[in-house]
Amino acid sequence: MDKKKPNMSPVKVPMPEQAPDIRNRNYDEVALGYTLDMAIEEATRCLHCKHRPCVGGCPVNVQIPDFIEKIVTGEIEGAYQTIIETNSLPAVCGRVCPQENQCELVCVRGIKGEPVGIGRLERFAADWHFEHMEKQPEKPASNGHKVAIVGSGPAGLSCAGDLARLGYDVTVYESLHVAGGVLMYGIPEFRLPKSLVQTEIDQLKALGVKILTDHVIGRIMTLDELLEEEGYEAVFIGSGAGLPGFMHIPGENMNQVYSANEFLTRVNLMQAWRWPESATPINIGKRVAVIGGGNVAMDSARSAMRLGAKKVSIVYRRSEEELPARQEEAHHAKEEGIEFLMLNNPVEILGDEQGNVTGMRIIKMELGEPDHSGRRRPHPIPNSEYDIEVDTVIVAIGQSPNPLLRQTTPDLKSESWGGIITDENLLTSKAKVWAGGDAVTGAATVIQAMGAGKTAAASIHAYLTER
Amino acid sequence: MYTILNKKQLNPDTVQLDILAPKIAEKALPGQFIIFRVDEDGERVPLTIAGSDKKTGAVRIIFQTVGKSTLRLGDKNPGDSIASFVGPLGQPSELDEYKGKRVAVIGGGLGAAIAYPQAAYLHEIGAKVDIIAGFRTKELIILEEEMKAQSENYYLITDDGTSGRKGFVTNVLEDLIKEGNEYDLVLAIGPLVMMRAVANLTRPYGLKTIVSMNTIMVDGTGMCGCCRLTVGDEVKFSCVDGPDFDAHQVDFNEAIRRSVTYREQENHDREEEMKLHRCRVTGEVRHG
């Protein structure tokens, strides 16, 4: 390779985006992606350092400097092939991974200036591949072993992809009518286009992965039946964290109070934004309050704005510094006109006799000593309650693992808060059953779930070949 | 895709379909429900399972054609198929302990179709079952012969007195209780206001009463919380904690308020859908 001098610009090549006042009223993707020239320019910022810290920062160990080098030389398809050696969903990860806490956090360029835009380059390589792809990947030769996967979210798909590449006969069971899990029901179209998730899933199908939607494991079949009657030699559970949390404050069961799960599922999975063309309705008032400060809260607020709300406020009990959302998401939300009410905690949702929301009572908070998470614990300021006028409330304070499999599988051990207990190889207390992703850790990120799917795939492979 | 095997019009707006879903038929128990989607743009609608046959793999559903999705489902004929049919969902009814005991099963309107498999199950395990079936008017009566066959006594009542006694199911139950009939369980399934009235009637007697809560749902697997209701001091999800609940603990007023959350959109959809139906009748081009 021509050893050109690296591009020493201290900042990333900017990402083209839709203007905030345009995009906050449409459902098209916000970030538009690099052109080839932009990608090459950004790729030349990589120093190709010997110790490659970025690879260790990636939960699925993408060989980052290698794919970046291929972008520099214009071998974009080669860059894509390098990425998918370890990452089954590059177009997804390039968009929704919190790179700032992972690969880009440890990038040497980040010491003085901005790190290399690894996520943007990953997205570019994947988008380029899908645009220029002439044929689907070929199905590897079968090794004759059958594995079942419960849940088609990032953990399940990642596990399925790795096992399929090794020749396993993989069947993924999905409870909803669409595969993709949180990528389909949770993350909005404007951040992760659904057609793109479908394209990624189609790649896995081309590798031979079978996906059975409308199958609620635990109800239509138990784990024991999968192992004993359906002939699977191993099962991976990637059933996610689908159980919504509520505040347990008065008024929470009023009609226009949604869990973020319900709100986003109606909008993304059921396409309520297209009602009445799609059959599922949603009620969006003029003033919407979103309770919580994570990415799900940002997604909910930005979706509400796009659905026509006049004013959308994020109500969070700590300060902006503690916001669990990615900075980029909070930044985008602010640009789009979302109000941030920090150090505010709802104490009651107010309504009329028909159960319609009319307002929310909020108490102001202040930060005290750090708690077990290291963040300063918020305390209510006495007598600081005030009311705001809202007609829709979205509760986005977290999700916990779906209890259905635990309830229907007595020998599957779990934590008191619901997480399935596993060893370091993600094997559960039940023989031949592995678990990973949010079902084990509680709500986390797409890429952590994918990393878990990968770890489990390796462990299942080791088990089935060493047996 | 899930194929429709048989269809029967039970009354002018109530349809019975048998749908081929062998794995669900294998597992379905009384009290459980399914979620259907008619087509790719369809909403997810829960319906209680009205019966199932392990041999043929058929799952029976009975529904009123009152909204966009149920009108579309009601348009389907044997050989047609629908996009989704998911189940069996929810906790099965806990009925086995009533072997040899006396149970009053109350079905109001379409609720009769949901109560019927439970009554049949109770009858089969040797419970003494009295059925009280209430309908608005004579032409809406469904499953009369079937219910007579699965009960010791069958009491028919219509709001307008066009068939059977005139009045409401609670009138019959109240009389039966006052006449000295001692029930171990009352199972009431029907409109929310009917179930609330039954709960209010049996509460002073301390008579155990179970209701089946057919709330609005999206996923039906515990994921969205749309179906939540207050039971005693707790918030429960009808889809995974129910749909059966202790009638004396359910906050019916809240459930009734929540049930009309999408009334406006439902009315809009129904009107649009009815227009399409009229077009078909007059032979004009049908859209959608």
PDB file of C-alpha atoms in Angstrom, chain A residues 17-32 95-96 186-192 260 263-264 267-268 273 284 288-290 292 294-314 325-340 394 396:
ATOM      1  CA  GLU A  17     -27.623  15.356   7.986  1.00  0.00           C
ATOM      2  CA  GLN A  18     -31.150  16.507   7.256  1.00  0.00           C
ATOM      3  CA  ALA A  19     -31.696  20.002   8.695  1.00  0.00           C
ATOM      4  CA  PRO A  20     -33.299  19.852  12.174  1.00  0.00           C
ATOM      5  CA  ASP A  21     -36.386  21.900  11.289  1.00  0.00           C
ATOM      6  CA  ILE A  22     -37.069  19.676   8.265  1.00  0.00           C
ATOM      7  CA  ARG A  23     -36.332  16.287   9.786  1.00  0.00           C
ATOM      8  CA  ASN A  24     -38.357  16.812  12.962  1.00  0.00           C
ATOM      9  CA  ARG A  25     -41.487  16.528  10.790  1.00  0.00           C
ATOM     10  CA  ASN A  26     -40.508  13.557   8.646  1.00  0.00           C
ATOM     11  CA  TYR A  27     -39.601   9.934   9.244  1.00  0.00           C
ATOM     12  CA  ASP A  28     -36.624   9.783   6.871  1.00  0.00           C
ATOM     13  CA  GLU A  29     -33.189   8.958   8.181  1.00  0.00           C
ATOM     14  CA  VAL A  30     -31.502  11.874   9.964  1.00  0.00           C
ATOM     15  CA  ALA A  31     -27.877  11.100   9.129  1.00  0.00           C
ATOM     16  CA  LEU A  32     -27.299  10.757   5.401  1.00  0.00           C
ATOM     17  CA  ARG A  95     -25.700   3.541  12.923  1.00  0.00           C
ATOM     18  CA  VAL A  96     -26.664   2.653  16.481  1.00  0.00           C
ATOM     19  CA  GLY A 186     -37.850  -0.134  19.232  1.00  0.00           C
ATOM     20  CA  ILE A 187     -35.373   1.965  17.284  1.00  0.00           C
ATOM     21  CA  PRO A 188     -37.209   4.441  15.036  1.00  0.00           C
ATOM     22  CA  GLU A 189     -37.062   4.516  11.258  1.00  0.00           C
ATOM     23  CA  PHE A 190     -35.329   7.915  11.246  1.00  0.00           C
ATOM     24  CA  ARG A 191     -32.380   6.436  13.120  1.00  0.00           C
ATOM     25  CA  LEU A 192     -32.379   2.943  11.648  1.00  0.00           C
ATOM     26  CA  ALA A 260     -42.028   3.724  25.767  1.00  0.00           C
ATOM     27  CA  PHE A 263     -45.431   3.921  22.126  1.00  0.00           C
ATOM     28  CA  LEU A 264     -42.461   2.849  20.010  1.00  0.00           C
ATOM     29  CA  VAL A 267     -45.107   3.679  15.871  1.00  0.00           C
ATOM     30  CA  ASN A 268     -42.294   1.478  14.526  1.00  0.00           C
ATOM     31  CA  TRP A 273     -47.484   6.967  11.931  1.00  0.00           C
ATOM     32  CA  ILE A 284     -50.467  12.062  20.205  1.00  0.00           C
ATOM     33  CA  VAL A 288     -45.978  15.411  25.273  1.00  0.00           C
ATOM     34  CA  ALA A 289     -43.827  14.646  28.303  1.00  0.00           C
ATOM     35  CA  VAL A 290     -41.292  11.828  28.111  1.00  0.00           C
ATOM     36  CA  GLY A 292     -36.486   9.241  31.461  1.00  0.00           C
ATOM     37  CA  GLY A 294     -31.875   7.175  27.976  1.00  0.00           C
ATOM     38  CA  ASN A 295     -31.784   6.523  24.250  1.00  0.00           C
ATOM     39  CA  VAL A 296     -35.313   5.127  24.451  1.00  0.00           C
ATOM     40  CA  ALA A 297     -36.501   8.424  25.932  1.00  0.00           C
ATOM     41  CA  MET A 298     -34.767  10.342  23.117  1.00  0.00           C
ATOM     42  CA  ASP A 299     -36.295   8.040  20.490  1.00  0.00           C
ATOM     43  CA  SER A 300     -39.744   8.485  22.041  1.00  0.00           C
ATOM     44  CA  ALA A 301     -39.456  12.272  22.227  1.00  0.00           C
ATOM     45  CA  ARG A 302     -38.188  12.618  18.676  1.00  0.00           C
ATOM     46  CA  SER A 303     -40.911  10.273  17.398  1.00  0.00           C
ATOM     47  CA  ALA A 304     -43.600  12.262  19.226  1.00  0.00           C
ATOM     48  CA  MET A 305     -42.334  15.437  17.562  1.00  0.00           C
ATOM     49  CA  ARG A 306     -42.502  13.777  14.157  1.00  0.00           C
ATOM     50  CA  LEU A 307     -46.052  12.603  14.863  1.00  0.00           C
ATOM     51  CA  GLY A 308     -47.129  16.225  15.139  1.00  0.00           C
ATOM     52  CA  ALA A 309     -46.781  17.225  18.794  1.00  0.00           C
ATOM     53  CA  LYS A 310     -46.390  20.981  19.281  1.00  0.00           C
ATOM     54  CA  LYS A 311     -44.159  20.668  22.304  1.00  0.00           C
ATOM     55  CA  VAL A 312     -42.194  17.712  23.623  1.00  0.00           C
ATOM     56  CA  SER A 313     -40.356  17.734  26.955  1.00  0.00           C
ATOM     57  CA  ILE A 314     -37.920  15.235  28.373  1.00  0.00           C
ATOM     58  CA  ALA A 325     -28.473   8.618  26.347  1.00  0.00           C
ATOM     59  CA  ARG A 326     -25.713   8.892  23.759  1.00  0.00           C
ATOM     60  CA  GLN A 327     -24.562  12.488  23.473  1.00  0.00           C
ATOM     61  CA  GLU A 328     -25.323  12.432  19.783  1.00  0.00           C
ATOM     62  CA  GLU A 329     -28.943  11.426  20.449  1.00  0.00           C
ATOM     63  CA  ALA A 330     -29.448  14.124  23.074  1.00  0.00           C
ATOM     64  CA  HIS A 331     -27.815  16.634  20.738  1.00  0.00           C
ATOM     65  CA  HIS A 332     -30.100  15.620  17.858  1.00  0.00           C
ATOM     66  CA  ALA A 333     -33.141  15.810  20.126  1.00  0.00           C
ATOM     67  CA  LYS A 334     -32.240  19.335  21.229  1.00  0.00           C
ATOM     68  CA  GLU A 335     -31.628  20.446  17.655  1.00  0.00           C
ATOM     69  CA  GLU A 336     -35.095  19.187  16.798  1.00  0.00           C
ATOM     70  CA  GLY A 337     -36.664  21.405  19.435  1.00  0.00           C
ATOM     71  CA  ILE A 338     -37.174  18.974  22.311  1.00  0.00           C
ATOM     72  CA  GLU A 339     -37.244  20.688  25.705  1.00  0.00           C
ATOM     73  CA  PHE A 340     -34.985  19.189  28.389  1.00  0.00           C
ATOM     74  CA  ILE A 394     -44.477   8.423  27.737  1.00  0.00           C
ATOM     75  CA  ALA A 396     -39.187   5.579  29.348  1.00  0.00           C
TER      76      ALA A 396
END
